[in-house]
Structures are given as C-alpha cells and as structure tokens.
Tab-separated table of C-alpha atoms in Angstrom:
chain	number	residue	atom	x	y	z
A	23	MET	CA	92.257	-3.779	38.282
A	24	MET	CA	89.579	-1.646	36.679
A	25	ARG	CA	90.752	0.570	33.808
A	26	THR	CA	89.734	4.195	34.373
A	27	LYS	CA	89.116	6.898	31.821
A	28	LYS	CA	92.053	9.141	31.076
A	29	MET	CA	92.281	12.716	29.883
A	30	VAL	CA	94.290	13.259	26.718
A	31	PHE	CA	96.798	16.058	27.219
A	32	LYS	CA	97.229	17.594	23.769
A	33	PRO	CA	99.616	20.535	23.065
A	34	GLN	CA	98.207	23.563	24.851
A	35	GLY	CA	100.508	26.442	23.987
A	36	VAL	CA	100.266	28.905	21.113
A	37	PHE	CA	103.537	29.778	19.422
A	38	LEU	CA	104.255	33.247	18.037
A	39	VAL	CA	107.206	33.886	15.742
A	40	LEU	CA	108.037	37.579	16.150
A	41	SER	CA	109.891	39.574	13.526
A	42	LEU	CA	110.635	43.307	13.540
A	43	GLU	CA	110.640	45.947	10.833
A	44	ASN	CA	111.370	49.679	10.751
A	45	ARG	CA	109.033	51.608	8.415
A	46	VAL	CA	110.048	55.092	9.594
A	47	GLY	CA	112.360	57.403	7.678
A	48	LEU	CA	114.538	57.664	10.782
A	49	ASN	CA	117.147	55.387	12.326
A	50	THR	CA	115.708	53.529	15.303
A	51	LYS	CA	116.476	51.102	18.080
A	52	VAL	CA	114.052	48.842	19.948
A	53	ASN	CA	114.486	47.726	23.521
A	54	ARG	CA	114.636	43.918	23.590
A	55	GLU	CA	112.207	43.861	26.510
A	56	LEU	CA	108.589	43.904	25.313
A	57	THR	CA	105.291	43.751	27.184
A	58	LEU	CA	102.350	41.689	26.005
A	59	GLU	CA	98.940	42.573	27.455
A	60	SER	CA	96.103	40.192	26.687
A	61	ASN	CA	92.829	38.770	27.922
A	62	ALA	CA	93.444	35.603	25.881
A	63	PHE	CA	97.075	34.650	26.568
A	64	CYS	CA	99.641	34.644	29.342
A	65	SER	CA	102.906	32.881	30.147
A	66	SER	CA	102.533	32.265	33.864
A	67	GLY	CA	100.003	30.111	35.671
A	68	SER	CA	99.196	26.574	36.786
A	69	TYR	CA	96.774	23.709	36.241
A	70	LYS	CA	94.069	23.121	38.804
A	71	PHE	CA	92.610	19.757	37.882
A	72	ASN	CA	89.209	18.520	38.922
A	73	VAL	CA	88.614	15.732	36.435
A	74	GLY	CA	85.286	13.936	36.526
A	75	SER	CA	84.660	10.287	35.688
A	76	ASN	CA	82.981	10.999	32.372
A	77	VAL	CA	86.019	12.261	30.465
A	78	SER	CA	86.287	10.601	27.068
A	79	ASP	CA	89.597	9.308	25.785
A	80	ASP	CA	89.924	11.900	23.043
A	81	ALA	CA	88.623	14.962	24.880
A	82	ASP	CA	91.001	17.932	24.891
A	83	LEU	CA	89.999	19.500	28.183
A	84	ALA	CA	93.340	20.405	29.713
A	85	SER	CA	92.948	24.096	28.906
A	86	SER	CA	89.787	24.199	31.002
A	87	TYR	CA	91.920	23.669	34.104
A	88	TRP	CA	94.610	26.241	33.296
A	89	GLU	CA	94.530	29.277	35.578
A	90	PRO	CA	96.678	32.336	34.811
A	91	ASN	CA	98.850	33.788	37.539
A	92	SER	CA	96.637	36.375	39.255
A	93	ALA	CA	99.729	38.388	40.187
A	94	ASN	CA	100.068	39.286	36.496
A	95	ALA	CA	96.517	40.597	36.184
A	96	ILE	CA	96.260	44.308	35.379
A	97	THR	CA	94.546	46.161	38.207
A	98	ARG	CA	91.288	47.774	37.080
A	99	VAL	CA	89.080	50.071	39.132
A	100	SER	CA	86.161	49.918	36.715
A	101	ASP	CA	84.008	46.790	36.732
A	102	GLU	CA	82.299	48.021	33.576
A	103	TYR	CA	85.613	48.202	31.718
A	104	LYS	CA	86.356	44.657	32.848
A	105	LYS	CA	82.892	43.551	31.708
A	106	TYR	CA	83.510	44.630	28.116
A	107	ASN	CA	87.193	43.674	27.932
A	108	ALA	CA	87.605	40.821	30.472
A	109	GLU	CA	90.684	40.443	32.673
A	110	HIS	CA	93.995	41.359	31.037
A	111	TYR	CA	97.343	39.835	31.990
A	112	THR	CA	100.860	41.076	31.360
A	113	THR	CA	103.656	38.938	29.963
A	114	ASN	CA	107.207	40.258	29.871
A	115	ILE	CA	109.185	39.139	26.821
A	116	LYS	CA	112.923	39.377	26.168
A	117	LEU	CA	114.157	39.042	22.570
A	118	ASN	CA	117.478	37.321	23.117
A	119	TYR	CA	120.652	38.463	21.397
A	120	GLU	CA	122.676	35.753	19.681
A	121	SER	CA	125.963	37.195	18.500
A	122	ALA	CA	126.771	34.209	16.270
A	123	LYS	CA	123.524	34.509	14.275
A	124	ASP	CA	122.929	37.437	11.930
A	125	ASP	CA	119.290	38.500	12.296
A	126	GLY	CA	119.307	41.184	9.596
A	127	SER	CA	119.275	44.145	11.984
A	128	LEU	CA	121.958	46.837	12.135
A	129	ARG	CA	124.834	45.639	14.317
A	130	GLN	CA	128.012	47.146	12.912
A	131	GLY	CA	129.194	50.068	15.010
A	132	GLN	CA	126.375	49.666	17.540
A	133	SER	CA	126.772	49.185	21.280
A	134	ASP	CA	124.613	47.506	23.900
A	135	LEU	CA	123.311	44.861	21.514
A	136	ASP	CA	122.250	42.754	24.489
A	137	ASN	CA	119.536	45.305	25.217
A	138	TYR	CA	118.667	46.883	21.857
A	139	ILE	CA	117.949	45.959	18.245
A	140	TYR	CA	119.040	48.664	15.785
A	141	PHE	CA	117.628	49.519	12.359
A	142	ASN	CA	118.486	51.848	9.501
A	143	SER	CA	115.884	54.313	8.283
A	144	TYR	CA	113.252	53.151	5.821
A	145	LYS	CA	113.662	54.700	2.373
A	146	GLY	CA	110.340	53.647	0.873
A	147	ALA	CA	109.142	50.573	-0.973
A	148	SER	CA	110.829	51.628	-4.220
A	149	GLN	CA	114.285	52.013	-2.685
A	150	ALA	CA	116.452	49.177	-1.452
A	151	ALA	CA	117.604	49.594	2.126
A	152	SER	CA	119.646	47.245	4.259
A	153	ASN	CA	119.221	46.475	7.944
A	154	THR	CA	115.626	47.732	8.166
A	155	LYS	CA	114.118	44.437	9.346
A	156	THR	CA	114.997	41.111	10.898
A	157	ASN	CA	115.384	38.061	8.690
A	158	ARG	CA	114.790	35.468	11.396
A	159	GLY	CA	112.097	35.213	14.033
A	160	PHE	CA	111.984	35.161	17.813
A	161	LEU	CA	109.881	32.245	19.082
A	162	ILE	CA	107.661	32.652	22.135
A	163	CYS	CA	105.076	30.320	23.632
A	164	LEU	CA	101.916	31.567	25.334
A	165	MET	CA	99.205	29.738	27.211
A	166	PRO	CA	95.595	30.408	26.214
A	167	VAL	CA	93.314	31.969	28.820
A	168	ASP	CA	89.572	31.389	28.963
A	169	TYR	CA	88.431	35.011	29.054
A	170	THR	CA	84.789	34.026	29.510
A	171	LYS	CA	85.692	33.190	33.115
A	172	THR	CA	86.312	36.870	33.887
A	173	SER	CA	83.417	38.366	31.949
A	174	ASN	CA	79.960	37.117	31.103
A	175	TYR	CA	79.107	40.049	28.831
A	176	PRO	CA	76.318	38.673	26.604
A	177	GLY	CA	77.541	40.657	23.592
A	178	GLY	CA	80.588	38.421	23.527
A	179	ILE	CA	84.208	38.966	24.482
A	180	VAL	CA	86.910	38.534	21.857
A	181	ASN	CA	90.663	38.168	22.015
A	182	GLU	CA	92.420	41.465	22.839
A	183	THR	CA	96.187	40.995	22.549
A	184	LEU	CA	98.610	43.915	22.306
A	185	LEU	CA	102.405	44.105	22.250
A	186	PHE	CA	104.085	47.271	23.519
A	187	GLY	CA	107.732	48.244	23.298
A	188	LYS	CA	110.200	51.062	23.809
A	189	VAL	CA	111.505	52.607	20.599
A	190	ASP	CA	114.057	55.377	20.296
A	191	VAL	CA	115.225	57.473	17.344
A	192	THR	CA	119.016	57.232	16.995
A	193	ASN	CA	119.720	60.060	14.515
A	194	ALA	CA	122.083	62.323	16.460
A	195	GLU	CA	120.291	65.537	15.435
A	196	ARG	CA	116.763	64.283	16.302
A	197	LYS	CA	116.599	65.189	19.986
A	198	ASN	CA	113.583	67.524	20.206
A	199	PHE	CA	110.407	65.576	20.886
A	200	THR	CA	107.057	66.813	19.627
A	201	ASN	CA	105.341	66.177	22.969
A	202	ASN	CA	107.251	69.247	24.243
A	203	VAL	CA	105.833	72.569	23.016
A	204	SER	CA	109.283	74.197	23.271
A	205	THR	CA	110.271	71.999	20.328
A	206	TYR	CA	108.282	74.371	18.119
A	207	THR	CA	110.937	77.079	18.481
A	208	THR	CA	113.514	74.729	16.885
A	209	ASP	CA	114.320	73.488	13.389
A	210	PRO	CA	111.890	70.709	12.328
A	211	LYS	CA	114.916	68.721	11.130
A	212	THR	CA	115.733	68.174	14.830
A	213	TRP	CA	112.271	66.877	15.746
A	214	ALA	CA	111.397	63.302	16.657
A	215	PRO	CA	108.357	61.379	17.911
A	216	ASP	CA	108.609	60.132	21.484
A	217	MET	CA	108.143	56.351	21.339
A	218	ARG	CA	110.344	55.513	24.323
A	219	ASN	CA	107.755	54.261	26.790
A	220	ARG	CA	104.626	52.503	25.496
A	221	TYR	CA	104.765	52.251	21.729
A	222	LEU	CA	102.238	49.854	20.199
A	223	LEU	CA	104.138	47.367	18.018
A	224	ALA	CA	101.305	44.955	17.163
A	225	SER	CA	97.824	43.812	18.198
A	226	PHE	CA	95.258	41.268	17.085
A	227	SER	CA	91.845	39.799	17.898
A	228	ASP	CA	92.168	36.581	15.897
A	229	GLU	CA	91.322	33.297	17.573
A	230	LEU	CA	94.559	31.277	17.621
A	231	LYS	CA	94.524	27.496	17.814
A	232	LYS	CA	96.333	25.607	20.533
A	233	GLY	CA	99.476	23.836	19.399
A	234	SER	CA	99.803	26.051	16.312
A	235	SER	CA	102.393	28.631	15.256
A	236	TYR	CA	101.709	32.127	13.895
A	237	ASP	CA	103.905	34.826	12.407
A	238	VAL	CA	103.588	38.287	13.962
A	239	THR	CA	105.456	41.289	12.568
A	240	LEU	CA	106.248	44.109	14.981
A	241	ARG	CA	106.371	47.263	12.866
A	242	ILE	CA	107.737	50.678	13.726
A	243	VAL	CA	105.450	53.034	11.806
A	244	ARG	CA	105.249	56.682	12.772
A	245	PRO	CA	104.619	59.540	10.308
A	246	THR	CA	104.472	63.192	11.335
A	247	LEU	CA	100.886	63.524	12.530
A	248	PRO	CA	98.606	66.384	11.451
A	249	ILE	CA	98.394	67.702	15.013
A	250	GLU	CA	102.209	67.783	15.186
A	251	ARG	CA	102.309	70.092	12.172
A	252	LEU	CA	100.343	72.785	14.017
A	253	TRP	CA	102.784	75.278	15.574
A	254	ALA	CA	102.191	74.721	19.280
A	255	TYR	CA	104.477	77.132	21.113
A	256	ARG	CA	101.640	79.577	21.787
A	257	GLN	CA	98.545	77.660	22.815
A	258	GLY	CA	95.589	77.817	25.152
A	259	ASN	CA	95.235	81.178	26.893
A	260	ALA	CA	98.401	82.382	25.154
A	261	MET	CA	96.643	82.382	21.773
A	262	LYS	CA	95.702	85.772	20.327
A	263	GLN	CA	93.135	86.883	17.808
A	264	THR	CA	94.439	88.966	14.925
A	265	ARG	CA	93.451	90.325	11.532
A	266	ARG	CA	93.688	87.990	8.555
A	267	ALA	CA	96.538	89.851	6.815
A	268	ASP	CA	98.611	89.800	10.006
A	269	ALA	CA	97.864	86.122	10.677
A	270	GLU	CA	98.891	85.173	7.165
A	271	GLY	CA	102.065	87.284	7.263
A	272	ILE	CA	103.165	85.960	10.662
A	273	ALA	CA	102.470	82.344	9.677
A	274	GLU	CA	104.340	82.639	6.391
A	275	GLY	CA	107.285	84.449	7.984
A	276	THR	CA	106.918	87.632	5.925
A	277	GLN	CA	105.839	89.687	8.943
A	278	THR	CA	107.985	89.659	12.077
A	279	ASP	CA	106.335	89.398	15.458
A	280	ASN	CA	108.535	88.451	18.416
A	281	TYR	CA	105.543	86.874	20.139
A	282	TYR	CA	105.793	84.102	17.536
A	283	PRO	CA	109.470	83.029	17.546
A	284	SER	CA	111.024	80.907	14.772
A	285	LEU	CA	108.328	81.582	12.178
A	286	ASN	CA	110.724	83.701	10.109
A	287	SER	CA	112.048	80.352	8.875
A	288	LYS	CA	109.251	80.517	6.288
A	289	LEU	CA	108.564	76.814	6.838
A	290	TYR	CA	104.965	77.513	7.839
A	291	ARG	CA	101.712	78.888	6.454
A	292	LEU	CA	98.067	78.914	7.530
A	293	PRO	CA	96.435	75.465	7.374
A	294	LYS	CA	93.762	74.646	4.824
A	295	TYR	CA	90.252	73.523	5.736
A	296	SER	CA	91.200	69.997	4.626
A	297	GLU	CA	94.189	70.008	7.016
A	298	PHE	CA	92.816	71.856	10.051
A	299	ILE	CA	89.194	70.737	10.442
A	300	PRO	CA	89.830	66.934	10.349
A	301	ILE	CA	92.071	67.213	13.445
A	302	PHE	CA	89.232	68.604	15.563
A	303	ASN	CA	86.210	67.178	13.741
A	304	ASN	CA	84.012	65.995	16.612
A	305	PRO	CA	80.284	65.503	17.355
A	306	LYS	CA	80.295	66.285	21.092
A	307	VAL	CA	77.034	68.225	20.782
A	308	GLN	CA	75.308	65.382	18.925
A	309	LEU	CA	76.480	62.822	21.503
A	310	ASN	CA	75.378	65.034	24.378
A	311	ARG	CA	71.908	65.436	22.858
A	312	ASN	CA	71.638	61.900	21.423
A	313	GLN	CA	71.072	63.693	18.130
A	314	GLN	CA	71.430	62.429	14.575
A	315	LEU	CA	74.502	63.471	12.579
A	316	GLY	CA	73.986	63.172	8.835
A	317	THR	CA	72.575	59.699	8.295
A	318	GLY	CA	74.025	58.320	11.512
A	319	HIS	CA	72.459	58.245	14.948
A	320	PRO	CA	74.276	57.775	18.274
A	321	ALA	CA	73.979	54.385	19.961
A	322	TYR	CA	74.083	53.865	23.715
A	323	ILE	CA	76.982	51.496	24.488
A	324	GLY	CA	77.354	51.517	28.282
A	325	ALA	CA	77.119	53.577	31.449
A	326	GLU	CA	80.801	54.591	31.439
A	327	TYR	CA	80.956	55.123	27.662
A	328	GLY	CA	77.686	56.881	26.968
A	329	TYR	CA	76.693	57.277	23.334
A	330	ALA	CA	78.870	56.386	20.348
A	331	ILE	CA	78.772	57.373	16.691
A	332	THR	CA	80.945	57.052	13.594
A	333	SER	CA	81.424	59.788	11.031
A	334	ASP	CA	83.619	60.521	8.061
A	335	SER	CA	85.955	63.494	7.844
A	336	HIS	CA	84.432	66.882	7.096
A	337	GLY	CA	83.900	67.538	3.418
A	338	ASP	CA	84.813	63.917	2.641
A	339	TYR	CA	88.336	65.126	1.866
A	340	VAL	CA	91.508	65.268	3.950
A	341	ASP	CA	94.828	66.547	2.645
A	342	ILE	CA	97.742	64.324	3.679
A	343	ASN	CA	100.996	65.660	2.265
A	344	GLY	CA	99.245	66.990	-0.820
A	345	GLN	CA	97.297	63.788	-1.466
A	346	GLN	CA	93.527	63.406	-1.205
A	347	ARG	CA	92.546	60.949	1.524
A	348	LYS	CA	89.304	59.916	3.200
A	349	PHE	CA	89.073	58.822	6.833
A	350	SER	CA	86.463	57.581	9.279
A	351	ASN	CA	86.240	58.364	12.986
A	352	TRP	CA	84.635	56.714	16.027
A	353	PHE	CA	83.494	58.843	18.991
A	354	CYS	CA	81.879	58.253	22.361
A	355	SER	CA	80.901	60.436	25.300
A	356	LYS	CA	78.598	60.411	28.291
A	357	GLN	CA	75.794	62.953	28.348
A	358	GLY	CA	76.592	65.923	30.557
A	359	ASN	CA	80.291	65.022	30.672
A	360	ARG	CA	83.066	67.358	29.509
A	361	VAL	CA	85.213	64.517	28.112
A	362	MET	CA	84.910	62.847	24.712
A	363	TYR	CA	86.967	59.864	23.522
A	364	ALA	CA	87.688	58.981	19.915
A	365	ILE	CA	89.635	56.829	17.520
A	366	MET	CA	90.353	59.065	14.537
A	367	TYR	CA	91.933	58.839	11.096
A	368	PHE	CA	90.754	55.276	10.492
A	369	LYS	CA	91.161	54.063	6.934
A	370	ALA	CA	87.746	55.009	5.550
A	371	PHE	CA	85.065	52.406	6.201
A	372	GLY	CA	83.466	50.719	3.218
A	373	GLY	CA	86.530	50.876	0.974
A	374	ILE	CA	85.591	54.313	-0.369
A	375	ASP	CA	89.257	55.324	-0.606
A	376	ALA	CA	91.223	53.005	-2.883
A	377	ASN	CA	94.473	54.407	-1.489
A	378	GLY	CA	93.326	54.524	2.124
A	379	THR	CA	95.779	54.218	4.997
A	380	ASN	CA	95.749	53.532	8.733
A	381	ASN	CA	99.167	55.116	9.226
A	382	TYR	CA	97.614	58.203	10.872
A	383	LYS	CA	95.194	56.394	13.185
A	384	VAL	CA	95.180	57.917	16.689
A	385	ALA	CA	93.362	57.636	19.993
A	386	VAL	CA	92.098	61.031	21.114
A	387	ARG	CA	90.685	62.464	24.321
A	388	MET	CA	89.126	65.920	24.143
A	389	THR	CA	88.166	67.882	27.256
A	390	PHE	CA	85.805	70.848	26.867
A	391	PRO	CA	84.942	73.657	29.323
A	392	THR	CA	81.322	72.408	29.266
A	393	PRO	CA	79.693	69.667	27.128
A	394	GLU	CA	78.513	72.152	24.485
A	395	ALA	CA	80.897	75.071	25.005
A	396	THR	CA	81.480	77.495	22.128
A	397	SER	CA	84.266	79.438	23.842
A	398	GLY	CA	87.025	78.714	26.299
A	399	GLU	CA	89.899	76.245	26.257
A	400	ILE	CA	89.791	72.767	24.776
A	401	LYS	CA	92.463	70.201	25.635
A	402	VAL	CA	93.279	67.656	22.937
A	403	GLU	CA	95.315	64.594	23.946
A	404	THR	CA	96.605	62.272	21.217
A	405	TYR	CA	98.138	58.791	21.461
A	406	TYR	CA	99.469	57.187	18.291
A	407	LEU	CA	97.980	53.863	17.174
A	408	GLY	CA	98.723	53.552	13.471
A	409	PRO	CA	98.257	50.320	11.498
A	410	ASN	CA	99.460	48.306	14.504
A	411	TYR	CA	96.085	48.757	16.245
A	412	ASN	CA	94.086	45.859	14.844
A	413	LEU	CA	91.627	44.927	17.558
A	414	SER	CA	88.215	43.957	16.270
A	415	MET	CA	85.935	46.933	15.658
A	416	ASN	CA	83.511	45.245	18.056
A	417	VAL	CA	85.827	46.037	20.965
A	418	ALA	CA	88.135	48.768	19.656
A	419	GLY	CA	86.287	51.581	21.381
A	420	TYR	CA	85.555	49.604	24.530
A	421	TYR	CA	89.269	49.011	25.014
A	422	MET	CA	90.720	52.368	24.003
A	423	CYS	CA	88.052	54.951	24.839
A	424	HIS	CA	88.013	54.745	28.613
A	425	GLU	CA	89.979	56.189	31.509
A	426	GLU	CA	91.288	52.698	32.356
A	427	PHE	CA	93.313	52.715	29.135
A	428	TRP	CA	94.520	56.304	29.360
A	429	LYS	CA	95.701	56.058	32.951
A	430	ARG	CA	98.218	53.365	31.946
A	431	LEU	CA	99.964	55.829	29.648
A	432	ASP	CA	102.911	57.905	30.726
A	433	GLN	CA	102.706	61.635	30.002
A	434	LYS	CA	105.502	61.165	27.443
A	435	ASP	CA	103.227	58.858	25.434
A	436	ILE	CA	100.667	61.600	24.851
A	437	ILE	CA	100.782	64.683	22.655
A	438	VAL	CA	98.898	67.313	24.664
A	439	ARG	CA	97.678	70.508	23.038
A	440	THR	CA	95.327	73.237	24.264
A	441	PHE	CA	93.407	75.515	21.931
A	442	GLN	CA	90.718	78.161	22.119
A	443	LEU	CA	87.251	77.256	20.919
A	444	GLY	CA	86.259	79.770	18.295
A	445	THR	CA	86.951	80.867	14.733
A	446	TYR	CA	90.312	80.356	12.976
A	447	TRP	CA	91.832	81.816	9.845
A	448	LEU	CA	92.521	79.271	7.097
A	449	ASN	CA	94.516	79.111	3.874
A	450	THR	CA	92.843	79.283	0.452
A	451	LYS	CA	95.996	79.478	-1.684
A	452	ASN	CA	97.318	75.924	-1.660
A	453	ALA	CA	94.450	73.757	-2.904
A	454	THR	CA	95.622	70.516	-4.534
A	455	ASN	CA	92.239	69.281	-5.730
A	456	PRO	CA	89.509	71.109	-7.696
A	457	TYR	CA	86.871	69.800	-5.277
A	458	GLU	CA	88.758	70.864	-2.161
A	459	LYS	CA	86.904	73.302	0.079
A	460	LYS	CA	88.580	76.736	-0.004
A	461	SER	CA	87.478	78.555	3.114
A	462	GLN	CA	89.012	81.662	4.690
A	463	TYR	CA	87.810	80.807	8.187
A	464	ASN	CA	85.955	78.128	10.121
A	465	ASP	CA	85.189	77.133	13.682
A	466	LEU	CA	86.881	74.856	16.153
A	467	SER	CA	83.765	73.709	17.978
A	468	PRO	CA	82.068	70.671	19.562
A	469	ASN	CA	79.498	70.503	16.761
A	470	GLY	CA	79.962	67.701	14.227
A	471	ILE	CA	78.002	69.209	11.333
A	472	THR	CA	79.936	69.917	8.131
A	473	GLN	CA	80.837	73.596	7.977
A	474	ASN	CA	80.273	75.892	5.037
A	475	GLU	CA	82.952	77.505	2.915
A	476	ASN	CA	83.397	81.043	4.262
A	477	SER	CA	84.948	84.246	2.932
A	478	THR	CA	85.153	87.860	4.097
A	479	ARG	CA	86.341	91.221	2.816
A	480	ASN	CA	86.430	92.773	6.265
A	481	LYS	CA	90.094	93.674	6.834
A	482	PHE	CA	89.640	94.489	10.505
A	483	ILE	CA	87.826	91.445	11.895
A	484	LYS	CA	90.004	89.295	14.158
A	485	HIS	CA	90.138	85.518	14.608
A	486	TYR	CA	92.566	82.956	16.045
A	487	PHE	CA	95.229	81.352	13.876
A	488	ILE	CA	97.718	78.457	14.075
A	489	PRO	CA	100.650	78.194	11.653
A	490	TRP	CA	100.985	74.870	9.799
A	491	LEU	CA	104.302	73.212	8.953
A	492	LYS	CA	104.390	73.008	5.147
A	493	SER	CA	106.256	69.688	4.963
A	494	PRO	CA	106.375	66.769	7.409
A	495	ALA	CA	109.219	66.969	9.942
A	496	TRP	CA	110.292	63.396	9.062
C-alpha cells in the first residue's frame, strides 16, 4: 500500500487568561457575561478541508481550512467599513463562578455571585485596598480567523479584538447618571458614569501565536470626564447670553437666578481656557477645505471617512484637576458633510508629556448646522475609551470614526450635549501654571486654529457661559 502525505495538525487555538481590576474610586460590579468582537478570533466554526497531494509532513496548514460561523458575523451595511476593518465576529464569554475558590474579588455580603463579580473602590496606588482585583485568571480558548479572506485592502488589515462588558456602580448614593442632563440639578456626590451596556474592558492589535497563552487584564477605568464637568441642565436653544459679571456670579453661586437651579451650591465656576477649549477643539473647517493646520495637512483616507488630521490641544496645555497635561487628537470628516468624527484626549504623541495619560481618551462625534457654521446648535456625542482602547493607530480611526461603530452603541453609552456655536465667557482667576493662557472669552467654533488670549472692559457685552464643576464628581 502506498504511503500518502499527511497533514500535521498542530495546536490551533489561542489561549487568553483574563483577570479583572477596578481602578475607579467607586465600588463596582461586572456582569460575568462578556462580549468579544474581533476580526482575528472567534469560538465557533468548522474545518472545511480540501487537502492537496503536495502537503509536506511538517506543514501547519490546518488553520487555512478553519471557517468561522457566519451566524456570528456582525452585520455591516458599509462595504467600505468592511474593507478597512474586515469581517468581525462576536464571541459570548461567561466567567464562571467557583464558590470553593477565592478569586480575590469582593464576595462577603454580596448576592447574585453567579452573575456578577464585585469590587471595592480603588484608593490609589499609594494606598492598600483589598478586593479591587482578581488574583486568579479565567481561561478562554479562541480560534484564529484569517481576516485577509474578508478584506483585500492593500494597506493591510491588522488584528482588531475588543472585549466589552456591563459594569455597574454599587455605591448606594450613586444613582444619578451623567448621560441624563437632569443629573445636573443634583449633588455631584450622587453622580455616576453609566457603564451598564457596552463598556470597553480591553482591546489589542497584537498578532498572537497559535497554541500560545497570553495574559489580558480587563480594567475598569473611568474618571470624571471634562465634558461631564460642564453644567448641562440648560443646553442648546435653552442657553442664554449674559453679561460677564452676571455669568460669573451665577456660575459661582453668589448671584441667584432661578433659571439656573442648584448653582447656589457654590461647587461651580466659569471654566478656564485650558479646561473649556480642549473639549471642543476641532478642525472641521480645515478638513472641509483640505487646508493645512499648523504644520499638519489633512490626508484623504477613504470615501466614507473623507480627510483626516491630527493636532495637539490648543495652547499645548490642558488642565486636568489642576495638573498640566498635553494631549493629541485625531479627526476625520467628509467635505460638505455636517458630521465630524474624532478620537480625543490621546496621550500626547511623541512622548512630549512625561506624565501623559490615556485615562481621558474618548471617541467623539460632532454634528454642526453646516460644515463651517459659526452660529447655531452643535451636538457633541462622547463615548468613553480610556486606556483600554489599544487598537493600532493604523486602524484606530477606521474602526471608531464611522457610523457602523456608532450605530452599535445604545443611547445610554453616549454622553450627548448640545451647545450654541459662538463666544463664551471664561475664567482668568484660577490659573495653576505661569504659562497658562488667561483669557476672558473665546469661541466655540469649527475652526482648529489656536485662539488668542482675549480681554474686555465692556461691562454690557453679552456672551454664552457654562458653569464648570470645580472638583471631579468621583
């Protein structure tokens, strides 16, 4: 009998050891059911062999015949989005509860441990805290997917793997979520971020080897964001223009105006240039005109993305809780379109901030009345990413800055604010750095150029204003 060539079937799966950690100053619980979305891995599929006669004895070709379960593919309307990101598949994961094995999480006094993992609040790196992270991992096995089969984009597709979960704050008093504008009539000590639907716990673009094991930490990180510190109860068409003295008095709580409830708490003031401008810093005009901004020039990146550009925060200085920080931003928009997408508050590119952080990184969608409007209402939608968004910069914008991503979000996932384009009063009294720009007023506009430091002695001129929460809510 003739001996035929055989195909060596080496280990095909990739093993992930998942651990969890709470890095928020609030008590939390995580639903044990997670969702993995990836173009490179899945857990359901089958082999469809078609082995030729020229297979060598030591060839590891089994993965070439693995086909993911098409029922788990995420439905996309846009072929262009699929071109740049390839097909993504969902994998549902359950982190099993083993009552006989202590995993380091908070169990005493907690109910429904079959469905939730509980953690104490994080007190900071310098303070010891118990039950803030797991001390043993959860092992899962995934099958690699050949993403080049679903996209032949010549620029190259890379691994896009993201893990989403449902996280809830368990402090009894923290029941007012910041995605609800009515929250801004309540005590900030009752506020909480809404992470209950599609919270990003981890992501990566690394190429993982078959048959190998990798540690992945799922971190709960969620500071009070700059946009959450802007008093949002009166927004959009409800915003009024007022004189500077009145705006300052109302914001600081020294002047009563029933149109602005709860500000007599004296927890607010006007925002500084270094707090206000970075939230809205955007080059919509430059993208619409394909016009240079500073030393950077927009680059065309695709029909459904338009032009893209990166820029650093205005004035090269952002105040985060009294500390000087520098951030970079990535923007894209189609010419003639009212919508602009962005990933903002990146840790500054090029290592120019030795103490840089990604803790404030957010995905943003801004909608303008017209592409270059200077008046009217602007809608700003914010989805938190934080340090858990680690996709390669080559694909970060292609994945996040498109309607295909945003339509998968629930409304609870997004912080929605509406503002008036125009001039706003700012605070000059609370500078924390001698080089900080001290400006009495500046514009919320679609123009990305750095604005000048402004002052006025005119007591009767009126501009918009938004009170700023002096200290983070958590």
